[in-house]
Amino acid sequence: MQNSQLSLDVLPQHIAIIMDGNGRWAKAQGKPRIFGHKNGVAAVRKTVSTAAKLGIRAVTLFAFSSENWRRPEEEVGVLMELFLRVLSTEVKKLHKNNLRLRIIGDTSRFSERLQSKIAQAEALTQHNTGMVINIAANYGGKWDITQAMRHIALKISRDELSVTDINETLIAEHLTMADLPEVDLLIRTSGECRISNFLLWQLAYAEMYFTPVYWPEFGEESLIEAVTWFVNRERRFGCTGEQVKALMTP
């Protein structure tokens, strides 16, 4: 099979990633969990860069679930500070590369300082036309669907909608990321094989790729492997990683 026979339309439009294994990766090296989280940021950079080169339309990263508040207070605090630092240092690079950053989830629980940084980062990149990067922070799939139903119920109470208007399309229109394609490919690192309350609606028809690689070790080659697996799953022909790489922009 020749490279010319593989076109961009066989690639996933929307990739979602559960970035798992930072703590276990650090522990294996005798380091504290936060060491893993900091190294996980480098994996985010590599993944975003590779996805953008492939022309992927959207990438959604599960950074902090609504269940993560149960972690030790010190770890949560460090994660929030890391989130702040990353927003401050990375958003200008994203903007320079025409990428759009969005934070999805219930941000009301975050500090005013972090909420302000989020608003600034989103505002800076909101008119960019390149790949959309969604960071799921204090996010849960059940929360997402619940919020959608609340908004629909409110419209019904105001006589803006009727109960008979409720269908799958209407619900989807009230979910986060309603303007983007549903997820084509879910990637979860570290060997865990569950979706952990992530994008429950949007993952309805996604291919699910589970890899034993810990998130801090996930890089360009890892994403190429996952995308190659996806193309072969979807198209049922023997695509190679080299053919996928040939589609990458310089």
Tab-separated table of C-alpha atoms in Angstrom:
chain	number	residue	atom	x	y	z
A	1	MET	CA	0.000	0.000	0.000
A	2	GLN	CA	1.407	3.399	-0.998
A	3	ASN	CA	1.408	6.574	1.099
A	4	SER	CA	-0.732	8.284	-1.542
A	5	GLN	CA	-3.552	5.860	-0.789
A	6	LEU	CA	-3.856	7.103	2.805
A	7	SER	CA	-5.702	10.430	3.105
A	8	LEU	CA	-6.447	12.735	5.997
A	9	ASP	CA	-10.103	11.749	6.061
A	10	VAL	CA	-9.243	8.338	7.543
A	11	LEU	CA	-7.855	9.983	10.702
A	12	PRO	CA	-9.966	10.610	13.808
A	13	GLN	CA	-11.402	14.134	13.946
A	14	HIS	CA	-11.654	14.194	17.732
A	15	ILE	CA	-9.307	12.371	20.120
A	16	ALA	CA	-9.976	12.156	23.864
A	17	ILE	CA	-7.253	11.102	26.294
A	18	ILE	CA	-7.376	9.933	29.900
A	19	MET	CA	-3.871	10.838	31.044
A	20	ASP	CA	-3.290	8.133	33.644
A	21	GLY	CA	-0.271	6.798	35.502
A	22	ASN	CA	1.645	9.916	36.599
A	23	GLY	CA	1.771	8.801	40.227
A	24	ARG	CA	2.697	5.190	39.516
A	25	TRP	CA	5.380	6.290	37.051
A	26	ALA	CA	6.921	8.543	39.722
A	27	LYS	CA	6.666	5.882	42.434
A	28	ALA	CA	8.491	3.379	40.209
A	29	GLN	CA	11.401	5.828	40.159
A	30	GLY	CA	11.302	6.474	43.883
A	31	LYS	CA	9.936	9.989	43.374
A	32	PRO	CA	6.882	11.782	44.842
A	33	ARG	CA	3.628	11.778	42.852
A	34	ILE	CA	3.986	15.459	41.939
A	35	PHE	CA	7.175	14.566	40.018
A	36	GLY	CA	4.961	12.464	37.766
A	37	HIS	CA	2.424	15.261	37.300
A	38	LYS	CA	5.156	17.711	36.281
A	39	ASN	CA	6.563	15.256	33.753
A	40	GLY	CA	3.049	14.678	32.491
A	41	VAL	CA	3.022	18.281	31.244
A	42	ALA	CA	5.820	17.428	28.792
A	43	ALA	CA	3.695	14.556	27.469
A	44	VAL	CA	0.829	17.001	26.912
A	45	ARG	CA	3.118	19.241	24.833
A	46	LYS	CA	4.259	16.325	22.657
A	47	THR	CA	0.729	15.020	22.188
A	48	VAL	CA	-0.745	18.409	21.279
A	49	SER	CA	2.097	19.103	18.846
A	50	THR	CA	1.738	15.721	17.128
A	51	ALA	CA	-2.056	15.961	16.895
A	52	ALA	CA	-1.825	19.454	15.401
A	53	LYS	CA	0.669	18.240	12.785
A	54	LEU	CA	-1.739	15.452	11.843
A	55	GLY	CA	-4.524	17.968	11.330
A	56	ILE	CA	-6.723	16.546	14.100
A	57	ARG	CA	-9.691	18.869	14.655
A	58	ALA	CA	-9.958	18.533	18.447
A	59	VAL	CA	-8.150	16.926	21.376
A	60	THR	CA	-9.801	16.604	24.788
A	61	LEU	CA	-7.552	15.879	27.767
A	62	PHE	CA	-8.877	14.620	31.116
A	63	ALA	CA	-6.760	16.693	33.482
A	64	PHE	CA	-8.776	16.680	36.715
A	65	SER	CA	-11.960	14.733	37.328
A	66	SER	CA	-14.685	15.679	39.781
A	67	GLU	CA	-13.585	12.614	41.790
A	68	ASN	CA	-9.997	13.897	42.092
A	69	TRP	CA	-10.997	16.182	44.977
A	70	ARG	CA	-10.842	13.028	47.126
A	71	ARG	CA	-7.076	12.909	46.726
A	72	PRO	CA	-4.836	14.182	49.575
A	73	GLU	CA	-5.260	17.937	50.093
A	74	GLU	CA	-1.561	18.604	49.482
A	75	GLU	CA	-1.619	16.807	46.125
A	76	VAL	CA	-4.764	18.669	45.012
A	77	GLY	CA	-3.135	21.971	45.990
A	78	VAL	CA	0.001	21.185	43.997
A	79	LEU	CA	-2.108	20.131	41.002
A	80	MET	CA	-3.957	23.463	41.090
A	81	GLU	CA	-0.687	25.400	41.234
A	82	LEU	CA	0.666	23.328	38.352
A	83	PHE	CA	-2.485	24.065	36.376
A	84	LEU	CA	-1.985	27.790	36.997
A	85	ARG	CA	1.655	27.670	35.947
A	86	VAL	CA	0.899	25.720	32.775
A	87	LEU	CA	-1.874	28.138	31.801
A	88	SER	CA	0.524	31.048	32.283
A	89	THR	CA	3.446	29.558	30.340
A	90	GLU	CA	1.767	27.504	27.607
A	91	VAL	CA	-1.167	29.610	26.412
A	92	LYS	CA	1.012	32.093	24.492
A	93	LYS	CA	2.622	29.196	22.589
A	94	LEU	CA	-0.809	27.801	21.755
A	95	HIS	CA	-1.954	31.217	20.553
A	96	LYS	CA	1.158	31.663	18.420
A	97	ASN	CA	0.364	28.336	16.733
A	98	ASN	CA	-3.284	29.293	16.072
A	99	LEU	CA	-4.604	26.693	18.553
A	100	ARG	CA	-7.730	27.280	20.617
A	101	LEU	CA	-7.836	26.415	24.323
A	102	ARG	CA	-11.034	25.666	26.203
A	103	ILE	CA	-11.608	24.437	29.743
A	104	ILE	CA	-14.631	22.177	30.182
A	105	GLY	CA	-16.082	21.282	33.565
A	106	ASP	CA	-17.409	22.956	36.693
A	107	THR	CA	-14.762	25.618	37.271
A	108	SER	CA	-16.785	27.295	40.060
A	109	ARG	CA	-14.943	25.250	42.692
A	110	PHE	CA	-11.557	26.620	41.645
A	111	SER	CA	-9.943	29.640	43.285
A	112	GLU	CA	-10.724	33.089	41.877
A	113	ARG	CA	-7.099	33.305	40.758
A	114	LEU	CA	-7.376	30.111	38.717
A	115	GLN	CA	-10.785	31.060	37.308
A	116	SER	CA	-9.296	34.376	36.170
A	117	LYS	CA	-6.363	32.612	34.464
A	118	ILE	CA	-8.767	30.255	32.707
A	119	ALA	CA	-10.871	33.155	31.433
A	120	GLN	CA	-7.760	34.988	30.166
A	121	ALA	CA	-6.418	31.894	28.390
A	122	GLU	CA	-9.739	31.180	26.690
A	123	ALA	CA	-10.183	34.807	25.661
A	124	LEU	CA	-6.689	35.011	24.145
A	125	THR	CA	-7.220	31.995	21.891
A	126	GLN	CA	-10.976	32.116	21.225
A	127	HIS	CA	-10.697	33.413	17.651
A	128	ASN	CA	-7.976	30.978	16.584
A	129	THR	CA	-8.940	28.628	13.768
A	130	GLY	CA	-6.602	25.681	14.349
A	131	MET	CA	-7.046	22.606	16.518
A	132	VAL	CA	-9.239	22.928	19.603
A	133	ILE	CA	-7.667	21.742	22.864
A	134	ASN	CA	-10.254	20.983	25.532
A	135	ILE	CA	-8.931	20.567	29.050
A	136	ALA	CA	-11.458	18.700	31.206
A	137	ALA	CA	-11.000	20.100	34.713
A	138	ASN	CA	-13.359	19.251	37.590
A	139	TYR	CA	-15.278	17.435	34.889
A	140	GLY	CA	-17.519	14.380	35.028
A	141	GLY	CA	-19.643	12.835	32.298
A	142	LYS	CA	-22.633	12.536	34.634
A	143	TRP	CA	-22.233	16.216	35.578
A	144	ASP	CA	-22.183	17.143	31.875
A	145	ILE	CA	-25.456	15.333	31.154
A	146	THR	CA	-27.044	16.673	34.361
A	147	GLN	CA	-26.162	20.252	33.397
A	148	ALA	CA	-27.666	19.720	29.954
A	149	MET	CA	-30.921	18.445	31.444
A	150	ARG	CA	-31.084	21.386	33.848
A	151	HIS	CA	-30.737	23.857	30.993
A	152	ILE	CA	-33.418	22.048	29.002
A	153	ALA	CA	-35.750	21.919	32.035
A	154	LEU	CA	-35.255	25.659	32.576
A	155	LYS	CA	-36.234	26.372	28.963
A	156	ILE	CA	-39.319	24.187	29.345
A	157	SER	CA	-40.307	26.089	32.494
A	158	ARG	CA	-40.047	29.330	30.503
A	159	ASP	CA	-42.154	27.860	27.689
A	160	GLU	CA	-39.182	28.141	25.324
A	161	LEU	CA	-39.325	24.376	24.738
A	162	SER	CA	-41.895	21.605	25.035
A	163	VAL	CA	-41.315	18.181	26.592
A	164	THR	CA	-41.991	16.686	23.168
A	165	ASP	CA	-38.968	18.631	21.823
A	166	ILE	CA	-36.594	16.498	23.893
A	167	ASN	CA	-34.586	14.125	21.718
A	168	GLU	CA	-30.949	13.043	21.361
A	169	THR	CA	-30.119	16.011	19.139
A	170	LEU	CA	-31.489	18.517	21.658
A	171	ILE	CA	-29.611	16.933	24.557
A	172	ALA	CA	-26.368	16.869	22.540
A	173	GLU	CA	-26.793	20.570	21.755
A	174	HIS	CA	-26.747	21.372	25.491
A	175	LEU	CA	-23.643	19.340	26.365
A	176	THR	CA	-20.127	20.727	26.545
A	177	MET	CA	-18.327	20.669	23.162
A	178	ALA	CA	-21.666	20.652	21.303
A	179	ASP	CA	-19.960	22.483	18.427
A	180	LEU	CA	-17.402	19.700	17.894
A	181	PRO	CA	-17.660	16.199	16.406
A	182	GLU	CA	-18.257	13.406	18.911
A	183	VAL	CA	-15.121	11.552	19.981
A	184	ASP	CA	-13.752	9.078	17.416
A	185	LEU	CA	-10.855	7.734	19.466
A	186	LEU	CA	-10.419	7.429	23.237
A	187	ILE	CA	-6.908	6.761	24.526
A	188	ARG	CA	-6.220	5.741	28.121
A	189	THR	CA	-2.690	5.247	29.369
A	190	SER	CA	-1.251	3.116	32.212
A	191	GLY	CA	-3.151	-0.092	31.439
A	192	GLU	CA	-6.456	0.766	33.129
A	193	CYS	CA	-9.455	-0.282	31.019
A	194	ARG	CA	-12.351	1.932	32.096
A	195	ILE	CA	-13.669	5.371	31.125
A	196	SER	CA	-13.953	6.788	34.669
A	197	ASN	CA	-17.005	9.015	34.114
A	198	PHE	CA	-15.358	10.782	31.163
A	199	LEU	CA	-17.457	12.094	28.224
A	200	LEU	CA	-20.167	9.475	28.728
A	201	TRP	CA	-22.380	10.810	25.931
A	202	GLN	CA	-19.640	11.885	23.522
A	203	LEU	CA	-17.895	8.479	23.657
A	204	ALA	CA	-20.977	6.558	22.467
A	205	TYR	CA	-19.354	5.357	19.230
A	206	ALA	CA	-15.672	5.907	19.978
A	207	GLU	CA	-12.976	3.321	19.401
A	208	MET	CA	-11.221	2.729	22.738
A	209	TYR	CA	-7.459	2.277	22.852
A	210	PHE	CA	-5.848	1.173	26.123
A	211	THR	CA	-2.076	1.219	26.401
A	212	PRO	CA	0.159	0.088	29.308
A	213	VAL	CA	2.415	3.123	28.753
A	214	TYR	CA	2.351	5.558	31.695
A	215	TRP	CA	1.328	9.082	30.711
A	216	PRO	CA	4.747	10.774	31.308
A	217	GLU	CA	6.240	8.323	28.764
A	218	PHE	CA	3.569	9.000	26.127
A	219	GLY	CA	5.005	10.874	23.148
A	220	GLU	CA	4.801	11.294	19.381
A	221	GLU	CA	5.407	7.615	18.629
A	222	SER	CA	2.748	6.600	21.150
A	223	LEU	CA	0.116	8.811	19.534
A	224	ILE	CA	1.092	7.608	16.050
A	225	GLU	CA	0.634	4.001	17.249
A	226	ALA	CA	-2.829	4.812	18.614
A	227	VAL	CA	-3.912	6.620	15.445
A	228	THR	CA	-2.546	3.788	13.268
A	229	TRP	CA	-4.546	1.297	15.354
A	230	PHE	CA	-7.641	3.483	14.873
A	231	VAL	CA	-7.235	3.658	11.083
A	232	ASN	CA	-6.856	-0.108	10.905
A	233	ARG	CA	-9.908	-0.611	13.134
A	234	GLU	CA	-12.038	1.791	11.115
A	235	ARG	CA	-10.887	0.973	7.612
A	236	ARG	CA	-9.892	-2.667	8.083
A	237	PHE	CA	-6.707	-2.430	6.057
A	238	GLY	CA	-3.036	-2.646	6.932
A	239	CYS	CA	-2.024	0.923	7.573
A	240	THR	CA	1.476	1.476	9.005
A	241	GLY	CA	2.787	4.104	11.382
A	242	GLU	CA	5.019	5.415	8.620
A	243	GLN	CA	1.995	6.102	6.433
A	244	VAL	CA	0.345	8.068	9.242
A	245	LYS	CA	3.557	10.048	9.790
A	246	ALA	CA	3.587	10.910	6.079
A	247	LEU	CA	0.368	12.895	6.661
A	248	MET	CA	2.018	15.133	9.269
A	249	THR	CA	2.690	18.746	8.369
A	250	PRO	CA	6.274	19.944	8.949
